[in-house]
Amino acid sequence: MKLATVGVNGQEELALVTDHGLFAVNQLAHNGPWTIARVLEEGDTSLKYLEGLVPEAHATLQGYRFLPPWSHPEKILCVGLNYRPHVAEGHFDIPTHPVLFNKYPNALRGDGARVKAPGDARQMDYEAELVIMMGKRARNVPEDDALDYVFGYMNGNDLSARDLQFRTSQWLLGKAADGLGPVGPYVVTADSVGDPDNLEIQGFRNGELVQRSNTNQMIFSCRFLVSYISRYITLEPGDLIFTGTPEGVILGKPEGERDWLCPGDTVSVAIEGLGELTTHIG
């Protein structure tokens, strides 16, 4: 099942995404109001109910804009250097443990959003990524059971202001600024995805393919990441994990060939079964 949060006439609506369009759950259900927060709280019970609404969907939504599928995660954790070719192009060492950093909800934007470079940043880069959305509290979970705690998956773009990222030894400023975490256009529930560690992932700049890989090339799998993080940080329903990007980023090119993102550019992320997330650089 695909669930989106959209803005319609100044109001947020939870929408079912089908092959026939988007349908407002609150127009179909008689026990509202419905939000992603409610779905996370009620878990499998709410998902079964929403599945039953799909055959009743009739009037598609009009005049909507995509918002982040979930705008209020308690935590947004990100994994750096998680594809070997990306590590090589950046001239880093292969990590022996996941390299973790974080974003905050201020970074989140929905599909079609326009994102400006933060402050005095001039070196904006794209990073196509698979994003995990947690569905249950996870603490010290074994790797074999880790994916049972996942609600779903979505596209993400770990937009990075490289000059800010490497201004100091801490990456935070260049990763967590306003708008640097577009996600969406919707979240696909875990039961509809299959194996998240075997999905084609692509990144585009102005329609040109610039990144292409498969999540089976990650150094640390989705299963491992959820388990590893939960050893130290309790994961709550709605928490997001950006799982890392493959090769092809601007930073990986020779210094004289780095054509940084600029106003007017459009970047997109397309992961198998998760639709396509588009962001406009403003």
Short mmCIF file of C-alpha atoms in Angstrom, two decimals:
data_model
loop_
_atom_site.label_atom_id
_atom_site.label_comp_id
_atom_site.label_asym_id
_atom_site.label_seq_id
_atom_site.Cartn_x
_atom_site.Cartn_y
_atom_site.Cartn_z
CA MET A 1 0.00 0.00 0.00
CA LYS A 2 1.12 3.54 -0.79
CA LEU A 3 0.26 6.38 1.57
CA ALA A 4 0.85 10.07 0.98
CA THR A 5 0.32 13.23 2.95
CA VAL A 6 -0.87 16.05 0.69
CA GLY A 7 -1.93 19.65 1.05
CA VAL A 8 -5.39 20.49 -0.30
CA ASN A 9 -6.94 23.94 0.17
CA GLY A 10 -4.60 24.67 3.05
CA GLN A 11 -5.39 21.41 4.85
CA GLU A 12 -3.32 18.27 5.27
CA GLU A 13 -4.92 15.07 3.99
CA LEU A 14 -3.88 11.44 4.24
CA ALA A 15 -4.23 9.91 0.79
CA LEU A 16 -4.30 6.42 -0.64
CA VAL A 17 -2.18 6.22 -3.80
CA THR A 18 -3.46 3.75 -6.40
CA ASP A 19 -3.00 3.16 -10.11
CA HIS A 20 -6.15 5.27 -10.60
CA GLY A 21 -5.02 8.32 -8.64
CA LEU A 22 -4.97 9.71 -5.13
CA PHE A 23 -7.95 9.38 -2.80
CA ALA A 24 -8.51 11.25 0.46
CA VAL A 25 -8.90 8.74 3.29
CA ASN A 26 -11.11 11.11 5.26
CA GLN A 27 -13.60 11.17 2.38
CA LEU A 28 -13.73 7.38 2.25
CA ALA A 29 -13.68 6.53 5.96
CA HIS A 30 -16.42 7.15 8.50
CA ASN A 31 -14.22 6.96 11.58
CA GLY A 32 -11.84 9.88 10.97
CA PRO A 33 -9.85 11.95 11.18
CA TRP A 34 -7.04 9.97 9.56
CA THR A 35 -3.37 10.96 9.56
CA ILE A 36 -0.06 9.15 9.25
CA ALA A 37 0.33 9.68 13.00
CA ARG A 38 -2.83 7.66 13.61
CA VAL A 39 -1.68 4.90 11.28
CA LEU A 40 1.63 4.66 13.13
CA GLU A 41 -0.14 4.55 16.48
CA GLU A 42 -2.67 1.87 15.50
CA GLY A 43 -0.27 -0.21 13.41
CA ASP A 44 -1.52 -3.31 11.60
CA THR A 45 -5.15 -2.67 12.58
CA SER A 46 -5.22 0.63 10.71
CA LEU A 47 -3.39 -0.79 7.70
CA LYS A 48 -5.94 -3.57 7.31
CA TYR A 49 -8.75 -1.04 7.54
CA LEU A 50 -7.16 1.21 4.91
CA GLU A 51 -6.62 -1.73 2.57
CA GLY A 52 -10.37 -2.34 2.73
CA LEU A 53 -11.04 1.21 1.52
CA VAL A 54 -9.18 0.82 -1.77
CA PRO A 55 -12.09 -0.85 -3.66
CA GLU A 56 -14.38 2.00 -2.52
CA ALA A 57 -12.12 4.75 -3.90
CA HIS A 58 -14.02 6.77 -6.47
CA ALA A 59 -13.36 10.56 -6.60
CA THR A 60 -9.68 11.37 -7.06
CA LEU A 61 -8.10 14.33 -5.30
CA GLN A 62 -7.58 17.50 -7.32
CA GLY A 63 -5.39 20.52 -6.72
CA TYR A 64 -3.10 18.86 -4.21
CA ARG A 65 0.61 19.17 -3.51
CA PHE A 66 2.75 16.50 -1.95
CA LEU A 67 4.04 17.06 1.56
CA PRO A 68 6.57 14.78 3.24
CA PRO A 69 4.78 11.48 3.94
CA TRP A 70 5.59 12.08 7.63
CA SER A 71 6.74 15.51 8.79
CA HIS A 72 7.27 14.94 12.51
CA PRO A 73 9.80 12.16 13.11
CA GLU A 74 11.45 12.22 16.49
CA LYS A 75 14.75 11.32 14.83
CA ILE A 76 16.22 11.46 11.33
CA LEU A 77 19.39 9.37 11.17
CA CYS A 78 21.59 9.22 8.10
CA VAL A 79 24.30 6.81 7.00
CA GLY A 80 27.36 8.09 5.20
CA LEU A 81 29.74 6.14 2.97
CA ASN A 82 27.52 3.06 2.61
CA TYR A 83 28.29 2.08 -1.01
CA ARG A 84 31.85 1.00 -1.84
CA PRO A 85 32.06 2.83 -5.20
CA HIS A 86 30.86 6.03 -3.48
CA VAL A 87 33.53 5.60 -0.81
CA ALA A 88 36.13 5.15 -3.57
CA GLU A 89 35.06 8.19 -5.58
CA GLY A 90 35.29 10.35 -2.46
CA HIS A 91 38.73 8.92 -1.54
CA PHE A 92 37.53 7.82 1.88
CA ASP A 93 38.42 4.65 3.76
CA ILE A 94 35.92 1.76 3.79
CA PRO A 95 34.10 2.11 7.13
CA THR A 96 34.16 -0.78 9.56
CA HIS A 97 31.05 0.55 11.31
CA PRO A 98 28.18 2.66 9.95
CA VAL A 99 29.03 6.36 9.71
CA LEU A 100 26.04 8.08 11.33
CA PHE A 101 24.95 11.71 11.30
CA ASN A 102 21.57 13.36 11.57
CA LYS A 103 19.08 15.74 10.05
CA TYR A 104 16.05 17.35 11.70
CA PRO A 105 12.41 17.78 10.63
CA ASN A 106 13.23 21.28 9.30
CA ALA A 107 15.13 19.52 6.48
CA LEU A 108 12.11 17.59 5.22
CA ARG A 109 10.35 18.64 2.02
CA GLY A 110 7.80 16.87 -0.17
CA ASP A 111 7.85 15.91 -3.82
CA GLY A 112 7.99 18.91 -6.14
CA ALA A 113 9.36 21.28 -3.50
CA ARG A 114 11.80 24.06 -4.28
CA VAL A 115 14.93 24.08 -2.12
CA LYS A 116 17.36 26.99 -1.79
CA ALA A 117 21.03 26.67 -0.90
CA PRO A 118 21.44 27.48 2.81
CA GLY A 119 23.15 30.73 3.78
CA ASP A 120 26.41 31.30 1.93
CA ALA A 121 26.65 27.75 0.55
CA ARG A 122 27.80 27.49 -3.07
CA GLN A 123 28.54 23.77 -3.45
CA MET A 124 25.17 22.00 -3.50
CA ASP A 125 25.17 18.27 -4.29
CA TYR A 126 22.56 15.51 -4.70
CA GLU A 127 22.47 12.07 -3.05
CA ALA A 128 19.80 9.55 -4.08
CA GLU A 129 18.91 7.34 -1.11
CA LEU A 130 16.51 4.71 0.18
CA VAL A 131 14.80 5.93 3.37
CA ILE A 132 13.48 3.57 6.05
CA MET A 133 10.45 4.63 8.10
CA MET A 134 10.15 2.83 11.42
CA GLY A 135 6.80 1.40 12.52
CA LYS A 136 7.53 0.02 15.98
CA ARG A 137 9.78 0.89 18.88
CA ALA A 138 13.08 -0.90 18.32
CA ARG A 139 15.67 -1.40 21.04
CA ASN A 140 18.42 -4.01 20.86
CA VAL A 141 16.63 -5.88 18.06
CA PRO A 142 18.46 -8.81 16.43
CA GLU A 143 19.38 -8.41 12.78
CA ASP A 144 17.16 -11.32 11.69
CA ASP A 145 14.09 -9.57 13.14
CA ALA A 146 14.99 -5.97 12.34
CA LEU A 147 12.77 -5.49 9.29
CA ASP A 148 9.72 -6.56 11.31
CA TYR A 149 9.97 -3.14 13.00
CA VAL A 150 9.84 -1.18 9.74
CA PHE A 151 6.65 0.58 8.62
CA GLY A 152 7.73 1.29 5.07
CA TYR A 153 10.18 2.82 2.62
CA MET A 154 10.43 5.94 0.49
CA ASN A 155 12.77 7.85 -1.79
CA GLY A 156 15.05 10.42 -0.21
CA ASN A 157 17.57 12.96 -1.42
CA ASP A 158 20.33 13.74 1.06
CA LEU A 159 21.00 17.16 -0.43
CA SER A 160 24.38 18.33 0.80
CA ALA A 161 26.06 21.72 0.94
CA ARG A 162 29.61 20.43 0.56
CA ASP A 163 31.38 23.69 1.46
CA LEU A 164 29.43 23.77 4.73
CA GLN A 165 29.81 20.01 5.27
CA PHE A 166 33.60 20.18 5.25
CA ARG A 167 33.98 23.59 6.87
CA THR A 168 34.69 21.72 10.12
CA SER A 169 35.25 18.08 11.04
CA GLN A 170 31.51 17.76 11.79
CA TRP A 171 29.18 17.26 8.80
CA LEU A 172 26.04 18.60 10.49
CA LEU A 173 25.82 22.10 9.02
CA GLY A 174 26.04 20.94 5.42
CA LYS A 175 23.52 18.15 5.93
CA ALA A 176 20.84 19.42 8.32
CA ALA A 177 20.01 22.88 7.00
CA ASP A 178 16.47 23.79 5.99
CA GLY A 179 15.20 21.79 3.02
CA LEU A 180 18.14 19.42 2.67
CA GLY A 181 16.04 16.26 3.20
CA PRO A 182 13.35 15.87 0.52
CA VAL A 183 11.39 12.60 0.85
CA GLY A 184 8.47 10.95 -0.93
CA PRO A 185 6.35 11.27 -2.91
CA TYR A 186 4.74 8.64 -0.67
CA VAL A 187 5.68 5.87 1.73
CA VAL A 188 5.24 2.28 0.55
CA THR A 189 4.39 -0.13 3.36
CA ALA A 190 6.94 -2.84 4.06
CA ASP A 191 4.66 -5.68 2.97
CA SER A 192 4.50 -4.16 -0.53
CA VAL A 193 8.24 -3.70 -0.97
CA GLY A 194 9.67 -7.17 -0.52
CA ASP A 195 13.41 -7.13 0.05
CA PRO A 196 14.66 -3.56 0.62
CA ASP A 197 18.21 -4.83 0.21
CA ASN A 198 17.63 -5.59 -3.46
CA LEU A 199 16.10 -2.49 -5.09
CA GLU A 200 17.27 -0.59 -8.16
CA ILE A 201 18.12 3.03 -7.30
CA GLN A 202 18.62 5.89 -9.74
CA GLY A 203 19.37 9.60 -9.49
CA PHE A 204 18.77 12.19 -12.21
CA ARG A 205 19.90 15.76 -12.77
CA ASN A 206 17.84 17.73 -15.28
CA GLY A 207 16.63 14.43 -16.71
CA GLU A 208 20.12 12.97 -17.15
CA LEU A 209 20.94 9.74 -15.30
CA VAL A 210 23.78 10.51 -12.87
CA GLN A 211 23.47 7.72 -10.29
CA ARG A 212 22.55 4.09 -10.79
CA SER A 213 23.00 1.15 -8.46
CA ASN A 214 21.15 -1.40 -6.36
CA THR A 215 20.67 -1.43 -2.61
CA ASN A 216 22.33 -4.87 -2.60
CA GLN A 217 25.56 -2.92 -3.05
CA MET A 218 25.28 -1.29 0.37
CA ILE A 219 28.08 -2.07 2.79
CA PHE A 220 25.61 -2.20 5.68
CA SER A 221 22.18 -3.63 4.82
CA CYS A 222 18.84 -2.25 5.98
CA ARG A 223 18.57 -5.16 8.39
CA PHE A 224 21.97 -4.46 9.86
CA LEU A 225 21.41 -0.71 10.13
CA VAL A 226 18.16 -1.02 12.08
CA SER A 227 19.70 -3.59 14.40
CA TYR A 228 22.97 -1.67 14.85
CA ILE A 229 21.34 1.69 15.56
CA SER A 230 18.87 0.11 18.00
CA ARG A 231 21.77 -1.10 20.15
CA TYR A 232 22.57 2.49 21.06
CA ILE A 233 19.54 4.64 20.15
CA THR A 234 15.97 3.50 20.70
CA LEU A 235 14.12 3.86 17.40
CA GLU A 236 10.54 5.10 17.66
CA PRO A 237 7.62 4.76 15.22
CA GLY A 238 8.03 7.35 12.48
CA ASP A 239 11.79 7.71 12.83
CA LEU A 240 13.55 7.95 9.46
CA ILE A 241 16.85 6.40 8.38
CA PHE A 242 18.57 7.64 5.19
CA THR A 243 20.62 4.59 4.19
CA GLY A 244 23.37 6.17 2.07
CA THR A 245 23.97 7.01 -1.57
CA PRO A 246 25.72 5.21 -4.44
CA GLU A 247 28.42 6.64 -6.68
CA GLY A 248 27.85 9.46 -9.14
CA VAL A 249 27.66 12.50 -6.84
CA ILE A 250 29.26 15.78 -7.86
CA LEU A 251 31.80 15.56 -5.03
CA GLY A 252 33.17 12.36 -6.59
CA LYS A 253 34.29 14.11 -9.78
CA PRO A 254 37.76 15.62 -10.24
CA GLU A 255 37.90 19.02 -8.57
CA GLY A 256 37.99 20.95 -11.84
CA GLU A 257 34.92 19.11 -13.19
CA ARG A 258 32.54 19.67 -10.28
CA ASP A 259 29.48 21.42 -11.68
CA TRP A 260 27.56 22.13 -8.48
CA LEU A 261 23.79 22.38 -8.44
CA CYS A 262 22.45 25.83 -9.22
CA PRO A 263 19.07 27.60 -9.33
CA GLY A 264 16.91 26.16 -12.09
CA ASP A 265 18.26 22.62 -11.75
CA THR A 266 15.93 19.70 -11.06
CA VAL A 267 17.06 16.53 -9.30
CA SER A 268 15.09 13.30 -9.00
CA VAL A 269 15.35 10.00 -7.15
CA ALA A 270 13.65 6.86 -8.46
CA ILE A 271 13.81 3.61 -6.50
CA GLU A 272 12.19 0.40 -7.69
CA GLY A 273 8.55 0.32 -6.56
CA LEU A 274 8.73 3.66 -4.72
CA GLY A 275 7.85 6.11 -7.45
CA GLU A 276 9.94 9.19 -8.17
CA LEU A 277 10.87 12.13 -5.94
CA THR A 278 11.60 15.43 -7.71
CA THR A 279 13.18 18.51 -6.17
CA HIS A 280 13.72 21.92 -7.79
CA ILE A 281 16.79 23.93 -6.83
CA GLY A 282 15.76 27.54 -6.21
#
